[in-house]
Amino acid sequence: MIDSYGVTDRGLRRQLNQDRVYVADGPVGPLPNLYIVADGMGGHNAGELASAICVRVIEDELKGMRNVSPEKALETAIKAANSAIWEQAQTRAGCKGMGTTVVACTCLKDDMLVANVGDSRAYLCSYDDDIQQVSVDHSLVEEMVQMGGLERSKARTHPDKNIITRAVGAMSEIDVDLFRVSIEQGDIILLCSDGMSNMVEDEDIGDIIWSDGTLRERAHRLVDMANENGGRDNISVVLIEPFAE
């Protein structure tokens, strides 16, 4: 049995919450389950609109699919969301330049499949306390780390850490990165926006995830810690326990 919980919070510095979360423990089209975090960006309420469109279109596209692989399903649905947001950005007043990150996950028997665009993250938290970032950020800082120009330990505090290099709706076409990783009994999956990952160290994430309590209680502890550490952005967290007892 799979168990999950999702929460999103405005944080302490923002007037609007432009994040969206989506949690479905049951089938969505060809996928056995589906979990999404989207972090919108844009002036006024455009970012809020972008993340909402993203989640809605992904769900609608998947529900209309049959006989397609999970990888193709997620990629196609996210590309459809990109087209929908791009079209709105070109034609709707006040929406030019809007976009959103997205990280989506589905659990397939002994594997997790992750699709991402932008810098919202998927982590696999194993029972031996190992925390592995499954997704790879599409950000200027991540490119600097990959090229050897910046130590990973300094990436979190770099002044350009919020500059992303890929977003859903920012261009007419996008590439979607896919990752498939084995999961085991006792593992917990975390999806989050950068309002969480920028504010809470990986070690603290692990401490909270392996603390006592329900997934709901632990998800809210993560949000609380992000706010205690400054709450500079909207904060979204989805926790998934693929093999819950």
PDB file of C-alpha atoms in Angstrom:
ATOM      1  CA  MET A   1       0.000   0.000   0.000  1.00  0.00           C
ATOM      2  CA  ILE A   2       1.264   3.456  -0.909  1.00  0.00           C
ATOM      3  CA  ASP A   3       0.850   6.432   1.428  1.00  0.00           C
ATOM      4  CA  SER A   4       1.495  10.122   0.792  1.00  0.00           C
ATOM      5  CA  TYR A   5       0.875  13.662   1.955  1.00  0.00           C
ATOM      6  CA  GLY A   6       1.312  17.032   0.264  1.00  0.00           C
ATOM      7  CA  VAL A   7       1.350  20.554   1.665  1.00  0.00           C
ATOM      8  CA  THR A   8       2.104  24.020   0.315  1.00  0.00           C
ATOM      9  CA  ASP A   9       2.700  27.197   2.318  1.00  0.00           C
ATOM     10  CA  ARG A  10       3.066  30.859   1.322  1.00  0.00           C
ATOM     11  CA  GLY A  11       6.171  31.312   3.451  1.00  0.00           C
ATOM     12  CA  LEU A  12       6.995  34.506   5.329  1.00  0.00           C
ATOM     13  CA  ARG A  13       8.111  36.895   2.567  1.00  0.00           C
ATOM     14  CA  ARG A  14       5.702  36.380  -0.355  1.00  0.00           C
ATOM     15  CA  GLN A  15       2.223  37.875  -0.746  1.00  0.00           C
ATOM     16  CA  LEU A  16       1.011  35.045  -3.002  1.00  0.00           C
ATOM     17  CA  ASN A  17       1.558  31.313  -3.075  1.00  0.00           C
ATOM     18  CA  GLN A  18       2.530  30.467  -6.656  1.00  0.00           C
ATOM     19  CA  ASP A  19       3.304  26.816  -5.885  1.00  0.00           C
ATOM     20  CA  ARG A  20       0.980  23.897  -6.617  1.00  0.00           C
ATOM     21  CA  VAL A  21       1.047  20.334  -5.331  1.00  0.00           C
ATOM     22  CA  TYR A  22      -0.849  17.308  -6.625  1.00  0.00           C
ATOM     23  CA  VAL A  23      -1.232  13.984  -4.842  1.00  0.00           C
ATOM     24  CA  ALA A  24      -2.981  10.886  -6.234  1.00  0.00           C
ATOM     25  CA  ASP A  25      -2.336   7.490  -4.646  1.00  0.00           C
ATOM     26  CA  GLY A  26      -4.547   5.822  -7.265  1.00  0.00           C
ATOM     27  CA  PRO A  27      -4.297   5.514 -11.066  1.00  0.00           C
ATOM     28  CA  VAL A  28      -4.079   8.568 -13.317  1.00  0.00           C
ATOM     29  CA  GLY A  29      -4.367   7.363 -16.901  1.00  0.00           C
ATOM     30  CA  PRO A  30      -1.593   4.810 -17.531  1.00  0.00           C
ATOM     31  CA  LEU A  31       0.216   5.666 -14.281  1.00  0.00           C
ATOM     32  CA  PRO A  32      -0.528   3.752 -11.050  1.00  0.00           C
ATOM     33  CA  ASN A  33      -0.168   6.964  -8.988  1.00  0.00           C
ATOM     34  CA  LEU A  34       1.057  10.516  -9.480  1.00  0.00           C
ATOM     35  CA  TYR A  35       2.674  13.253  -7.392  1.00  0.00           C
ATOM     36  CA  ILE A  36       3.603  16.758  -8.587  1.00  0.00           C
ATOM     37  CA  VAL A  37       5.203  19.936  -7.271  1.00  0.00           C
ATOM     38  CA  ALA A  38       5.126  23.024  -9.514  1.00  0.00           C
ATOM     39  CA  ASP A  39       6.690  26.384  -8.613  1.00  0.00           C
ATOM     40  CA  GLY A  40       5.282  29.197 -10.745  1.00  0.00           C
ATOM     41  CA  MET A  41       7.025  32.421 -11.695  1.00  0.00           C
ATOM     42  CA  GLY A  42       5.829  35.650 -13.261  1.00  0.00           C
ATOM     43  CA  GLY A  43       4.492  39.078 -12.342  1.00  0.00           C
ATOM     44  CA  HIS A  44       1.251  39.690 -10.448  1.00  0.00           C
ATOM     45  CA  ASN A  45      -0.586  36.338 -10.358  1.00  0.00           C
ATOM     46  CA  ALA A  46       0.964  34.964 -13.570  1.00  0.00           C
ATOM     47  CA  GLY A  47       3.158  32.460 -11.730  1.00  0.00           C
ATOM     48  CA  GLU A  48       0.144  31.193  -9.831  1.00  0.00           C
ATOM     49  CA  LEU A  49      -1.664  30.730 -13.138  1.00  0.00           C
ATOM     50  CA  ALA A  50       1.300  28.940 -14.729  1.00  0.00           C
ATOM     51  CA  SER A  51       1.644  26.351 -11.967  1.00  0.00           C
ATOM     52  CA  ALA A  52      -2.122  25.775 -11.913  1.00  0.00           C
ATOM     53  CA  ILE A  53      -2.233  25.246 -15.691  1.00  0.00           C
ATOM     54  CA  CYS A  54       0.747  22.911 -15.473  1.00  0.00           C
ATOM     55  CA  VAL A  55      -0.836  20.589 -12.915  1.00  0.00           C
ATOM     56  CA  ARG A  56      -4.260  20.628 -14.591  1.00  0.00           C
ATOM     57  CA  VAL A  57      -2.948  19.894 -18.088  1.00  0.00           C
ATOM     58  CA  ILE A  58      -0.662  17.094 -16.894  1.00  0.00           C
ATOM     59  CA  GLU A  59      -3.594  15.415 -15.142  1.00  0.00           C
ATOM     60  CA  ASP A  60      -5.959  15.892 -18.089  1.00  0.00           C
ATOM     61  CA  GLU A  61      -3.433  14.645 -20.646  1.00  0.00           C
ATOM     62  CA  LEU A  62      -2.611  11.537 -18.620  1.00  0.00           C
ATOM     63  CA  LYS A  63      -6.277  10.672 -18.124  1.00  0.00           C
ATOM     64  CA  GLY A  64      -6.706  10.573 -21.897  1.00  0.00           C
ATOM     65  CA  MET A  65      -3.771   8.218 -22.537  1.00  0.00           C
ATOM     66  CA  ARG A  66      -3.844   4.472 -23.146  1.00  0.00           C
ATOM     67  CA  ASN A  67      -1.158   1.889 -23.933  1.00  0.00           C
ATOM     68  CA  VAL A  68       1.817   4.195 -23.456  1.00  0.00           C
ATOM     69  CA  SER A  69       4.930   3.730 -21.331  1.00  0.00           C
ATOM     70  CA  PRO A  70       5.180   5.680 -18.051  1.00  0.00           C
ATOM     71  CA  GLU A  71       8.200   7.567 -19.385  1.00  0.00           C
ATOM     72  CA  LYS A  72       6.434   8.612 -22.573  1.00  0.00           C
ATOM     73  CA  ALA A  73       3.278   9.461 -20.643  1.00  0.00           C
ATOM     74  CA  LEU A  74       4.997  11.885 -18.264  1.00  0.00           C
ATOM     75  CA  GLU A  75       7.135  13.467 -20.975  1.00  0.00           C
ATOM     76  CA  THR A  76       4.166  13.980 -23.298  1.00  0.00           C
ATOM     77  CA  ALA A  77       1.960  15.405 -20.541  1.00  0.00           C
ATOM     78  CA  ILE A  78       4.597  17.912 -19.412  1.00  0.00           C
ATOM     79  CA  LYS A  79       5.227  19.012 -22.996  1.00  0.00           C
ATOM     80  CA  ALA A  80       1.480  19.556 -23.411  1.00  0.00           C
ATOM     81  CA  ALA A  81       1.534  21.707 -20.266  1.00  0.00           C
ATOM     82  CA  ASN A  82       4.432  23.669 -21.745  1.00  0.00           C
ATOM     83  CA  SER A  83       2.442  24.391 -24.906  1.00  0.00           C
ATOM     84  CA  ALA A  84      -0.619  25.463 -22.917  1.00  0.00           C
ATOM     85  CA  ILE A  85       1.341  27.869 -20.713  1.00  0.00           C
ATOM     86  CA  TRP A  86       3.344  29.242 -23.653  1.00  0.00           C
ATOM     87  CA  GLU A  87       0.128  29.975 -25.554  1.00  0.00           C
ATOM     88  CA  GLN A  88      -1.390  31.786 -22.572  1.00  0.00           C
ATOM     89  CA  ALA A  89       1.822  33.756 -22.062  1.00  0.00           C
ATOM     90  CA  GLN A  90       1.742  35.010 -25.650  1.00  0.00           C
ATOM     91  CA  THR A  91      -1.924  35.998 -25.718  1.00  0.00           C
ATOM     92  CA  ARG A  92      -3.046  36.889 -22.194  1.00  0.00           C
ATOM     93  CA  ALA A  93      -2.440  40.353 -20.746  1.00  0.00           C
ATOM     94  CA  GLY A  94       0.092  40.419 -17.920  1.00  0.00           C
ATOM     95  CA  CYS A  95       1.255  36.853 -18.509  1.00  0.00           C
ATOM     96  CA  LYS A  96       4.196  37.334 -20.865  1.00  0.00           C
ATOM     97  CA  GLY A  97       7.258  35.528 -19.530  1.00  0.00           C
ATOM     98  CA  MET A  98       5.367  33.390 -17.042  1.00  0.00           C
ATOM     99  CA  GLY A  99       6.446  29.815 -16.438  1.00  0.00           C
ATOM    100  CA  THR A 100       6.793  27.141 -13.815  1.00  0.00           C
ATOM    101  CA  THR A 101       9.106  24.438 -12.633  1.00  0.00           C
ATOM    102  CA  VAL A 102       7.722  20.934 -12.341  1.00  0.00           C
ATOM    103  CA  VAL A 103       8.845  17.741 -10.681  1.00  0.00           C
ATOM    104  CA  ALA A 104       6.546  14.745 -11.097  1.00  0.00           C
ATOM    105  CA  CYS A 105       6.885  11.235  -9.715  1.00  0.00           C
ATOM    106  CA  THR A 106       5.140   7.894 -10.095  1.00  0.00           C
ATOM    107  CA  CYS A 107       5.968   4.688  -8.207  1.00  0.00           C
ATOM    108  CA  LEU A 108       6.147   1.555 -10.370  1.00  0.00           C
ATOM    109  CA  LYS A 109       6.459  -1.616  -8.295  1.00  0.00           C
ATOM    110  CA  ASP A 110      10.184  -1.567  -7.421  1.00  0.00           C
ATOM    111  CA  ASP A 111      11.092   1.706  -9.196  1.00  0.00           C
ATOM    112  CA  MET A 112      10.343   5.395  -8.941  1.00  0.00           C
ATOM    113  CA  LEU A 113      10.097   7.418 -12.142  1.00  0.00           C
ATOM    114  CA  VAL A 114      10.793  11.143 -11.921  1.00  0.00           C
ATOM    115  CA  ALA A 115      10.344  13.842 -14.557  1.00  0.00           C
ATOM    116  CA  ASN A 116      11.603  17.363 -13.980  1.00  0.00           C
ATOM    117  CA  VAL A 117      11.992  20.776 -15.548  1.00  0.00           C
ATOM    118  CA  GLY A 118      13.543  23.553 -13.460  1.00  0.00           C
ATOM    119  CA  ASP A 119      14.841  23.367  -9.905  1.00  0.00           C
ATOM    120  CA  SER A 120      12.045  21.721  -7.931  1.00  0.00           C
ATOM    121  CA  ARG A 121      13.525  18.508  -6.594  1.00  0.00           C
ATOM    122  CA  ALA A 122      12.935  14.815  -6.008  1.00  0.00           C
ATOM    123  CA  TYR A 123      14.867  13.100  -3.226  1.00  0.00           C
ATOM    124  CA  LEU A 124      15.023   9.409  -2.333  1.00  0.00           C
ATOM    125  CA  CYS A 125      15.453   8.949   1.401  1.00  0.00           C
ATOM    126  CA  SER A 126      16.609   5.417   2.204  1.00  0.00           C
ATOM    127  CA  TYR A 127      16.179   3.700   5.534  1.00  0.00           C
ATOM    128  CA  ASP A 128      19.945   3.730   6.153  1.00  0.00           C
ATOM    129  CA  ASP A 129      19.639   7.539   6.373  1.00  0.00           C
ATOM    130  CA  ASP A 130      21.096   8.087   2.913  1.00  0.00           C
ATOM    131  CA  ILE A 131      19.481  11.039   1.095  1.00  0.00           C
ATOM    132  CA  GLN A 132      19.919  11.076  -2.671  1.00  0.00           C
ATOM    133  CA  GLN A 133      18.790  13.895  -4.939  1.00  0.00           C
ATOM    134  CA  VAL A 134      17.287  12.047  -7.897  1.00  0.00           C
ATOM    135  CA  SER A 135      16.467  15.017 -10.115  1.00  0.00           C
ATOM    136  CA  VAL A 136      19.088  17.407 -11.484  1.00  0.00           C
ATOM    137  CA  ASP A 137      18.428  21.144 -11.200  1.00  0.00           C
ATOM    138  CA  HIS A 138      18.147  23.145 -14.396  1.00  0.00           C
ATOM    139  CA  SER A 139      19.877  26.149 -12.890  1.00  0.00           C
ATOM    140  CA  LEU A 140      22.864  28.392 -13.496  1.00  0.00           C
ATOM    141  CA  VAL A 141      24.456  27.272 -10.232  1.00  0.00           C
ATOM    142  CA  GLU A 142      24.073  23.573 -11.093  1.00  0.00           C
ATOM    143  CA  GLU A 143      25.759  24.218 -14.452  1.00  0.00           C
ATOM    144  CA  MET A 144      28.625  25.926 -12.607  1.00  0.00           C
ATOM    145  CA  VAL A 145      28.970  22.910 -10.292  1.00  0.00           C
ATOM    146  CA  GLN A 146      28.909  20.462 -13.210  1.00  0.00           C
ATOM    147  CA  MET A 147      31.607  22.453 -15.032  1.00  0.00           C
ATOM    148  CA  GLY A 148      33.818  22.527 -11.941  1.00  0.00           C
ATOM    149  CA  GLY A 149      33.515  26.266 -11.402  1.00  0.00           C
ATOM    150  CA  LEU A 150      31.720  26.030  -8.061  1.00  0.00           C
ATOM    151  CA  GLU A 151      31.899  23.669  -5.107  1.00  0.00           C
ATOM    152  CA  ARG A 152      28.573  21.991  -4.371  1.00  0.00           C
ATOM    153  CA  SER A 153      28.879  22.964  -0.715  1.00  0.00           C
ATOM    154  CA  LYS A 154      28.735  26.633  -1.781  1.00  0.00           C
ATOM    155  CA  ALA A 155      25.863  26.278  -4.243  1.00  0.00           C
ATOM    156  CA  ARG A 156      23.093  26.751  -1.674  1.00  0.00           C
ATOM    157  CA  THR A 157      24.338  30.220  -0.679  1.00  0.00           C
ATOM    158  CA  HIS A 158      25.430  31.426  -4.127  1.00  0.00           C
ATOM    159  CA  PRO A 159      23.784  34.764  -5.083  1.00  0.00           C
ATOM    160  CA  ASP A 160      22.630  33.316  -8.439  1.00  0.00           C
ATOM    161  CA  LYS A 161      21.065  30.168  -6.956  1.00  0.00           C
ATOM    162  CA  ASN A 162      17.560  31.201  -8.055  1.00  0.00           C
ATOM    163  CA  ILE A 163      18.394  31.603 -11.754  1.00  0.00           C
ATOM    164  CA  ILE A 164      16.914  28.633 -13.607  1.00  0.00           C
ATOM    165  CA  THR A 165      17.864  27.624 -17.140  1.00  0.00           C
ATOM    166  CA  ARG A 166      14.722  25.703 -18.052  1.00  0.00           C
ATOM    167  CA  ALA A 167      11.045  26.197 -17.167  1.00  0.00           C
ATOM    168  CA  VAL A 168       7.683  24.925 -18.357  1.00  0.00           C
ATOM    169  CA  GLY A 169       6.094  27.598 -20.556  1.00  0.00           C
ATOM    170  CA  ALA A 170       9.170  29.786 -20.915  1.00  0.00           C
ATOM    171  CA  MET A 171       9.804  28.639 -24.505  1.00  0.00           C
ATOM    172  CA  SER A 172       7.650  27.078 -27.214  1.00  0.00           C
ATOM    173  CA  GLU A 173       9.386  23.709 -26.783  1.00  0.00           C
ATOM    174  CA  ILE A 174      11.217  22.098 -23.859  1.00  0.00           C
ATOM    175  CA  ASP A 175      13.215  19.025 -22.973  1.00  0.00           C
ATOM    176  CA  VAL A 176      12.028  16.941 -20.023  1.00  0.00           C
ATOM    177  CA  ASP A 177      14.571  15.006 -17.962  1.00  0.00           C
ATOM    178  CA  LEU A 178      13.560  11.526 -16.789  1.00  0.00           C
ATOM    179  CA  PHE A 179      15.092   9.430 -14.013  1.00  0.00           C
ATOM    180  CA  ARG A 180      14.238   5.867 -12.986  1.00  0.00           C
ATOM    181  CA  VAL A 181      15.616   4.635  -9.652  1.00  0.00           C
ATOM    182  CA  SER A 182      15.061   1.456  -7.630  1.00  0.00           C
ATOM    183  CA  ILE A 183      13.088   1.770  -4.391  1.00  0.00           C
ATOM    184  CA  GLU A 184      12.875  -0.578  -1.420  1.00  0.00           C
ATOM    185  CA  GLN A 185      10.782  -1.236   1.654  1.00  0.00           C
ATOM    186  CA  GLY A 186      11.219   1.625   4.123  1.00  0.00           C
ATOM    187  CA  ASP A 187      12.167   4.271   1.535  1.00  0.00           C
ATOM    188  CA  ILE A 188      10.499   7.673   1.547  1.00  0.00           C
ATOM    189  CA  ILE A 189      10.361   9.985  -1.472  1.00  0.00           C
ATOM    190  CA  LEU A 190      10.392  13.763  -1.072  1.00  0.00           C
ATOM    191  CA  LEU A 191       9.285  16.223  -3.740  1.00  0.00           C
ATOM    192  CA  CYS A 192       9.787  19.898  -2.935  1.00  0.00           C
ATOM    193  CA  SER A 193      10.083  23.400  -4.326  1.00  0.00           C
ATOM    194  CA  ASP A 194      13.240  25.442  -3.845  1.00  0.00           C
ATOM    195  CA  GLY A 195      11.521  27.312  -1.033  1.00  0.00           C
ATOM    196  CA  MET A 196      12.149  24.166   0.990  1.00  0.00           C
ATOM    197  CA  SER A 197      15.445  22.902  -0.431  1.00  0.00           C
ATOM    198  CA  ASN A 198      17.097  26.351  -0.241  1.00  0.00           C
ATOM    199  CA  MET A 199      16.098  26.787   3.392  1.00  0.00           C
ATOM    200  CA  VAL A 200      16.714  23.351   4.946  1.00  0.00           C
ATOM    201  CA  GLU A 201      19.995  21.421   4.868  1.00  0.00           C
ATOM    202  CA  ASP A 202      19.927  17.818   3.633  1.00  0.00           C
ATOM    203  CA  GLU A 203      20.996  16.550   7.055  1.00  0.00           C
ATOM    204  CA  ASP A 204      18.047  18.321   8.677  1.00  0.00           C
ATOM    205  CA  ILE A 205      15.713  16.962   6.006  1.00  0.00           C
ATOM    206  CA  GLY A 206      16.842  13.458   6.919  1.00  0.00           C
ATOM    207  CA  ASP A 207      16.414  14.058  10.631  1.00  0.00           C
ATOM    208  CA  ILE A 208      12.814  15.160  10.107  1.00  0.00           C
ATOM    209  CA  ILE A 209      11.908  12.448   7.609  1.00  0.00           C
ATOM    210  CA  TRP A 210      13.114   9.727   9.977  1.00  0.00           C
ATOM    211  CA  SER A 211      11.532  11.297  13.046  1.00  0.00           C
ATOM    212  CA  ASP A 212       8.397   9.863  14.645  1.00  0.00           C
ATOM    213  CA  GLY A 213       4.934  10.722  13.404  1.00  0.00           C
ATOM    214  CA  THR A 214       2.747  10.456  10.345  1.00  0.00           C
ATOM    215  CA  LEU A 215       3.779  11.674   6.895  1.00  0.00           C
ATOM    216  CA  ARG A 216       1.491  14.650   7.473  1.00  0.00           C
ATOM    217  CA  GLU A 217       3.246  15.561  10.709  1.00  0.00           C
ATOM    218  CA  ARG A 218       6.697  15.213   9.144  1.00  0.00           C
ATOM    219  CA  ALA A 219       5.739  17.234   6.066  1.00  0.00           C
ATOM    220  CA  HIS A 220       4.546  20.079   8.283  1.00  0.00           C
ATOM    221  CA  ARG A 221       7.779  19.879  10.307  1.00  0.00           C
ATOM    222  CA  LEU A 222       9.733  20.413   7.083  1.00  0.00           C
ATOM    223  CA  VAL A 223       7.592  23.452   6.234  1.00  0.00           C
ATOM    224  CA  ASP A 224       7.977  24.785   9.769  1.00  0.00           C
ATOM    225  CA  MET A 225      11.771  24.465   9.602  1.00  0.00           C
ATOM    226  CA  ALA A 226      11.893  26.268   6.236  1.00  0.00           C
ATOM    227  CA  ASN A 227       9.902  29.110   7.793  1.00  0.00           C
ATOM    228  CA  GLU A 228      12.032  29.115  10.938  1.00  0.00           C
ATOM    229  CA  ASN A 229      15.103  29.467   8.705  1.00  0.00           C
ATOM    230  CA  GLY A 230      13.665  32.529   6.975  1.00  0.00           C
ATOM    231  CA  GLY A 231      10.729  31.396   4.828  1.00  0.00           C
ATOM    232  CA  ARG A 232      11.947  33.510   1.912  1.00  0.00           C
ATOM    233  CA  ASP A 233       9.820  31.743  -0.723  1.00  0.00           C
ATOM    234  CA  ASN A 234       6.722  29.625  -1.109  1.00  0.00           C
ATOM    235  CA  ILE A 235       7.289  26.174   0.391  1.00  0.00           C
ATOM    236  CA  SER A 236       5.896  22.938  -1.027  1.00  0.00           C
ATOM    237  CA  VAL A 237       6.476  19.398   0.207  1.00  0.00           C
ATOM    238  CA  VAL A 238       5.147  16.022  -0.918  1.00  0.00           C
ATOM    239  CA  LEU A 239       6.164  12.915   1.039  1.00  0.00           C
ATOM    240  CA  ILE A 240       5.552   9.452  -0.427  1.00  0.00           C
ATOM    241  CA  GLU A 241       5.992   6.099   1.290  1.00  0.00           C
ATOM    242  CA  PRO A 242       5.797   3.551  -1.553  1.00  0.00           C
ATOM    243  CA  PHE A 243       5.624   0.466   0.681  1.00  0.00           C
ATOM    244  CA  ALA A 244       3.620   1.725   3.649  1.00  0.00           C
ATOM    245  CA  GLU A 245       2.412  -0.965   6.041  1.00  0.00           C
TER     246      GLU A 245
END
